PDB file of C-alpha atoms in Angstrom:
ATOM      1  CA  MET A   1    -114.156 -37.968 -18.163  1.00  0.00           C
ATOM      2  CA  ASN A   2    -116.825 -40.399 -19.420  1.00  0.00           C
ATOM      3  CA  ASN A   3    -116.333 -43.174 -21.985  1.00  0.00           C
ATOM      4  CA  HIS A   4    -117.870 -41.111 -24.765  1.00  0.00           C
ATOM      5  CA  GLN A   5    -115.352 -38.304 -24.193  1.00  0.00           C
ATOM      6  CA  ARG A   6    -112.455 -40.783 -24.230  1.00  0.00           C
ATOM      7  CA  THR A   7    -113.449 -41.967 -27.687  1.00  0.00           C
ATOM      8  CA  PRO A   8    -111.844 -39.824 -30.404  1.00  0.00           C
ATOM      9  CA  LEU A   9    -114.368 -37.819 -32.390  1.00  0.00           C
ATOM     10  CA  TYR A  10    -113.672 -39.671 -35.652  1.00  0.00           C
ATOM     11  CA  PHE A  11    -114.334 -43.010 -33.919  1.00  0.00           C
ATOM     12  CA  ARG A  12    -117.548 -42.039 -32.115  1.00  0.00           C
ATOM     13  CA  TYR A  13    -119.682 -42.774 -35.159  1.00  0.00           C
ATOM     14  CA  VAL A  14    -117.623 -45.360 -36.990  1.00  0.00           C
ATOM     15  CA  ILE A  15    -116.910 -47.682 -34.065  1.00  0.00           C
ATOM     16  CA  HIS A  16    -120.510 -48.849 -33.803  1.00  0.00           C
ATOM     17  CA  LEU A  17    -120.765 -49.395 -37.558  1.00  0.00           C
ATOM     18  CA  ILE A  18    -117.720 -51.665 -37.661  1.00  0.00           C
ATOM     19  CA  ARG A  19    -118.502 -53.551 -34.429  1.00  0.00           C
ATOM     20  CA  PRO A  20    -120.094 -56.491 -36.322  1.00  0.00           C
ATOM     21  CA  PHE A  21    -116.904 -56.801 -38.387  1.00  0.00           C
ATOM     22  CA  PRO A  22    -114.021 -57.492 -35.967  1.00  0.00           C
ATOM     23  CA  ASP A  23    -111.390 -57.765 -38.716  1.00  0.00           C
ATOM     24  CA  PHE A  24    -112.398 -54.560 -40.495  1.00  0.00           C
ATOM     25  CA  ASP A  25    -109.560 -52.376 -41.713  1.00  0.00           C
ATOM     26  CA  LEU A  26    -109.361 -50.009 -44.653  1.00  0.00           C
ATOM     27  CA  PHE A  27    -107.633 -51.686 -47.608  1.00  0.00           C
ATOM     28  CA  PHE A  28    -105.134 -48.862 -48.126  1.00  0.00           C
ATOM     29  CA  ILE A  29    -104.072 -48.908 -44.461  1.00  0.00           C
ATOM     30  CA  LYS A  30    -103.039 -52.583 -44.379  1.00  0.00           C
ATOM     31  CA  PRO A  31     -99.719 -52.162 -46.257  1.00  0.00           C
ATOM     32  CA  LEU A  32     -98.852 -49.186 -44.040  1.00  0.00           C
ATOM     33  CA  ARG A  33     -99.474 -51.263 -40.917  1.00  0.00           C
ATOM     34  CA  GLN A  34     -97.369 -54.094 -42.340  1.00  0.00           C
ATOM     35  CA  LYS A  35     -94.479 -51.728 -43.044  1.00  0.00           C
ATOM     36  CA  ALA A  36     -94.707 -50.134 -39.590  1.00  0.00           C
ATOM     37  CA  VAL A  37     -94.547 -53.568 -37.930  1.00  0.00           C
ATOM     38  CA  GLN A  38     -91.650 -54.604 -40.193  1.00  0.00           C
ATOM     39  CA  LEU A  39     -89.694 -51.567 -39.005  1.00  0.00           C
ATOM     40  CA  LEU A  40     -89.991 -52.801 -35.410  1.00  0.00           C
ATOM     41  CA  GLN A  41     -87.797 -55.793 -36.379  1.00  0.00           C
ATOM     42  CA  LEU A  42     -89.562 -58.033 -33.872  1.00  0.00           C
ATOM     43  CA  LYS A  43     -88.522 -61.625 -33.344  1.00  0.00           C
ATOM     44  CA  PRO A  44     -90.481 -64.655 -32.167  1.00  0.00           C
ATOM     45  CA  GLY A  45     -90.896 -64.493 -28.409  1.00  0.00           C
ATOM     46  CA  ASN A  46     -90.704 -60.671 -28.203  1.00  0.00           C
ATOM     47  CA  ARG A  47     -93.122 -58.479 -26.275  1.00  0.00           C
ATOM     48  CA  VAL A  48     -94.601 -55.526 -28.127  1.00  0.00           C
ATOM     49  CA  LEU A  49     -96.783 -52.646 -27.015  1.00  0.00           C
ATOM     50  CA  ASP A  50     -99.378 -51.257 -29.451  1.00  0.00           C
ATOM     51  CA  VAL A  51    -100.170 -47.814 -28.034  1.00  0.00           C
ATOM     52  CA  GLY A  52    -103.484 -46.403 -29.190  1.00  0.00           C
ATOM     53  CA  CYS A  53    -104.317 -49.795 -30.674  1.00  0.00           C
ATOM     54  CA  GLY A  54    -107.834 -48.736 -31.663  1.00  0.00           C
ATOM     55  CA  PRO A  55    -109.867 -51.717 -32.861  1.00  0.00           C
ATOM     56  CA  GLY A  56    -106.699 -53.809 -33.233  1.00  0.00           C
ATOM     57  CA  GLY A  57    -105.883 -53.317 -36.895  1.00  0.00           C
ATOM     58  CA  SER A  58    -102.168 -53.926 -36.307  1.00  0.00           C
ATOM     59  CA  PHE A  59    -102.705 -57.062 -34.215  1.00  0.00           C
ATOM     60  CA  PRO A  60    -102.480 -59.580 -37.107  1.00  0.00           C
ATOM     61  CA  TYR A  61     -99.069 -58.261 -38.162  1.00  0.00           C
ATOM     62  CA  LEU A  62     -97.775 -57.996 -34.595  1.00  0.00           C
ATOM     63  CA  VAL A  63     -98.941 -61.536 -33.751  1.00  0.00           C
ATOM     64  CA  HIS A  64     -97.225 -62.856 -36.866  1.00  0.00           C
ATOM     65  CA  ALA A  65     -94.003 -61.043 -35.907  1.00  0.00           C
ATOM     66  CA  VAL A  66     -93.797 -62.227 -32.272  1.00  0.00           C
ATOM     67  CA  GLY A  67     -95.147 -65.729 -32.889  1.00  0.00           C
ATOM     68  CA  ALA A  68     -96.996 -67.947 -30.439  1.00  0.00           C
ATOM     69  CA  GLN A  69     -94.367 -67.438 -27.716  1.00  0.00           C
ATOM     70  CA  GLY A  70     -94.464 -63.640 -27.899  1.00  0.00           C
ATOM     71  CA  GLU A  71     -96.916 -61.161 -26.442  1.00  0.00           C
ATOM     72  CA  VAL A  72     -98.886 -58.253 -27.879  1.00  0.00           C
ATOM     73  CA  LEU A  73    -100.326 -55.708 -25.474  1.00  0.00           C
ATOM     74  CA  GLY A  74    -102.737 -53.189 -26.943  1.00  0.00           C
ATOM     75  CA  LEU A  75    -103.199 -49.966 -25.025  1.00  0.00           C
ATOM     76  CA  GLU A  76    -106.446 -48.104 -25.712  1.00  0.00           C
ATOM     77  CA  ILE A  77    -107.898 -45.161 -23.804  1.00  0.00           C
ATOM     78  CA  SER A  78    -111.464 -45.592 -25.107  1.00  0.00           C
ATOM     79  CA  PRO A  79    -113.504 -48.434 -23.592  1.00  0.00           C
ATOM     80  CA  GLU A  80    -115.870 -48.241 -26.589  1.00  0.00           C
ATOM     81  CA  VAL A  81    -113.018 -48.799 -29.029  1.00  0.00           C
ATOM     82  CA  ALA A  82    -111.418 -51.486 -26.839  1.00  0.00           C
ATOM     83  CA  ILE A  83    -114.589 -53.577 -27.285  1.00  0.00           C
ATOM     84  CA  ASN A  84    -113.781 -53.909 -30.984  1.00  0.00           C
ATOM     85  CA  ALA A  85    -110.148 -54.819 -30.271  1.00  0.00           C
ATOM     86  CA  ARG A  86    -111.259 -57.552 -27.863  1.00  0.00           C
ATOM     87  CA  ARG A  87    -113.764 -58.885 -30.383  1.00  0.00           C
ATOM     88  CA  ARG A  88    -110.924 -59.167 -32.917  1.00  0.00           C
ATOM     89  CA  ILE A  89    -108.820 -61.100 -30.395  1.00  0.00           C
ATOM     90  CA  VAL A  90    -111.656 -63.539 -29.656  1.00  0.00           C
ATOM     91  CA  LYS A  91    -112.548 -64.026 -33.318  1.00  0.00           C
ATOM     92  CA  ASN A  92    -108.942 -64.822 -34.210  1.00  0.00           C
ATOM     93  CA  ARG A  93    -108.291 -66.896 -31.069  1.00  0.00           C
ATOM     94  CA  TRP A  94    -105.083 -65.102 -30.150  1.00  0.00           C
ATOM     95  CA  PRO A  95    -104.135 -66.259 -26.644  1.00  0.00           C
ATOM     96  CA  ASN A  96    -101.088 -63.961 -26.549  1.00  0.00           C
ATOM     97  CA  VAL A  97    -102.881 -60.656 -27.244  1.00  0.00           C
ATOM     98  CA  LEU A  98    -104.350 -58.482 -24.498  1.00  0.00           C
ATOM     99  CA  VAL A  99    -105.985 -55.069 -24.457  1.00  0.00           C
ATOM    100  CA  MET A 100    -105.573 -52.700 -21.535  1.00  0.00           C
ATOM    101  CA  GLU A 101    -107.840 -49.690 -21.158  1.00  0.00           C
ATOM    102  CA  ALA A 102    -105.649 -46.815 -20.049  1.00  0.00           C
ATOM    103  CA  GLY A 103    -104.090 -43.586 -21.199  1.00  0.00           C
ATOM    104  CA  ALA A 104    -100.429 -43.490 -22.210  1.00  0.00           C
ATOM    105  CA  ARG A 105     -99.722 -40.602 -19.814  1.00  0.00           C
ATOM    106  CA  THR A 106    -100.515 -42.577 -16.686  1.00  0.00           C
ATOM    107  CA  VAL A 107    -100.543 -46.289 -17.548  1.00  0.00           C
ATOM    108  CA  GLU A 108     -98.593 -48.609 -15.281  1.00  0.00           C
ATOM    109  CA  LEU A 109     -97.244 -51.665 -17.099  1.00  0.00           C
ATOM    110  CA  GLN A 110     -95.496 -54.844 -16.051  1.00  0.00           C
ATOM    111  CA  GLY A 111     -92.115 -55.820 -17.450  1.00  0.00           C
ATOM    112  CA  LYS A 112     -90.186 -54.502 -20.417  1.00  0.00           C
ATOM    113  CA  PHE A 113     -91.040 -54.447 -24.113  1.00  0.00           C
ATOM    114  CA  ASP A 114     -88.958 -55.130 -27.224  1.00  0.00           C
ATOM    115  CA  GLY A 115     -90.902 -52.661 -29.307  1.00  0.00           C
ATOM    116  CA  VAL A 116     -93.607 -50.008 -29.300  1.00  0.00           C
ATOM    117  CA  LEU A 117     -95.951 -49.250 -32.154  1.00  0.00           C
ATOM    118  CA  MET A 118     -97.867 -45.979 -32.226  1.00  0.00           C
ATOM    119  CA  PHE A 119     -99.896 -46.208 -35.420  1.00  0.00           C
ATOM    120  CA  ALA A 120    -102.035 -43.122 -36.013  1.00  0.00           C
ATOM    121  CA  ALA A 121    -101.669 -42.200 -32.346  1.00  0.00           C
ATOM    122  CA  ALA A 122    -100.510 -38.601 -32.746  1.00  0.00           C
ATOM    123  CA  ASP A 123    -102.019 -37.631 -29.411  1.00  0.00           C
ATOM    124  CA  VAL A 124     -99.524 -40.030 -27.820  1.00  0.00           C
ATOM    125  CA  TYR A 125     -96.318 -39.440 -29.769  1.00  0.00           C
ATOM    126  CA  ALA A 126     -96.826 -35.671 -29.664  1.00  0.00           C
ATOM    127  CA  SER A 127     -97.148 -35.777 -25.876  1.00  0.00           C
ATOM    128  CA  PRO A 128     -93.891 -35.481 -23.921  1.00  0.00           C
ATOM    129  CA  GLN A 129     -95.755 -36.686 -20.824  1.00  0.00           C
ATOM    130  CA  SER A 130     -96.930 -39.870 -22.605  1.00  0.00           C
ATOM    131  CA  LEU A 131     -93.487 -40.611 -24.000  1.00  0.00           C
ATOM    132  CA  ALA A 132     -91.830 -40.008 -20.632  1.00  0.00           C
ATOM    133  CA  ASN A 133     -94.222 -42.492 -19.062  1.00  0.00           C
ATOM    134  CA  LEU A 134     -93.776 -45.176 -21.749  1.00  0.00           C
ATOM    135  CA  LEU A 135     -90.012 -45.095 -22.382  1.00  0.00           C
ATOM    136  CA  PRO A 136     -88.989 -46.661 -19.045  1.00  0.00           C
ATOM    137  CA  TYR A 137     -90.913 -49.799 -20.064  1.00  0.00           C
ATOM    138  CA  LEU A 138     -88.652 -50.388 -23.066  1.00  0.00           C
ATOM    139  CA  LYS A 139     -85.648 -52.685 -23.187  1.00  0.00           C
ATOM    140  CA  ASP A 140     -82.335 -51.077 -24.114  1.00  0.00           C
ATOM    141  CA  GLU A 141     -82.475 -52.357 -27.706  1.00  0.00           C
ATOM    142  CA  ALA A 142     -86.196 -51.697 -28.193  1.00  0.00           C
ATOM    143  CA  ARG A 143     -87.435 -50.065 -31.363  1.00  0.00           C
ATOM    144  CA  VAL A 144     -90.177 -47.455 -31.534  1.00  0.00           C
ATOM    145  CA  VAL A 145     -92.256 -46.855 -34.638  1.00  0.00           C
ATOM    146  CA  ALA A 146     -94.635 -43.910 -34.814  1.00  0.00           C
ATOM    147  CA  PHE A 147     -96.757 -43.481 -37.890  1.00  0.00           C
ATOM    148  CA  GLY A 148     -99.366 -40.872 -38.649  1.00  0.00           C
ATOM    149  CA  ALA A 149    -100.458 -37.908 -40.620  1.00  0.00           C
ATOM    150  CA  LYS A 150    -100.766 -34.319 -39.581  1.00  0.00           C
ATOM    151  CA  LEU A 151    -103.401 -31.969 -40.843  1.00  0.00           C
ATOM    152  CA  SER A 152    -102.328 -28.472 -41.629  1.00  0.00           C
ATOM    153  CA  ARG A 153    -104.383 -25.325 -41.799  1.00  0.00           C
ATOM    154  CA  ARG A 154    -101.815 -23.834 -44.184  1.00  0.00           C
ATOM    155  CA  ARG A 155    -101.897 -24.401 -47.874  1.00  0.00           C
ATOM    156  CA  SER A 156     -98.866 -26.278 -49.118  1.00  0.00           C
ATOM    157  CA  GLU A 157     -96.560 -24.390 -51.410  1.00  0.00           C
ATOM    158  CA  ARG A 158     -95.443 -25.945 -54.641  1.00  0.00           C
ATOM    159  CA  CYS A 159     -91.755 -26.249 -55.375  1.00  0.00           C
TER     160      CYS A 159
END
């Protein structure tokens, strides 16, 4: 599979447009990201995994939650999208944030994590294979937050 195929269809066009703007995020998404990170109940010094991190939109909130002594590891399958996440890290000078290019189904990680965020990563949290691969990397008290929307082909019925 080439890099272009690893980039989700919705990102194939947008990713190049936002590349010059490393901190770009849609205004209405920011409070949702903040709430998702809050639900992880991270503490300074924790390690957190951001699965399907995209261009790193959740990084500011995760960095704030784990502090300078903590660690944020972004996992992104698309090398094209990971470029934007790395640009955000450099621009913000976050020494404790890394991006790893790999798929959740097969990634091999080091150590255990205090939390996992899967923000708009339905392809991951709907995959039993991905979850089975990621769960062994969590500490016993780790929290998992999955956030996303699902499109339906059915018309909703009114109550």
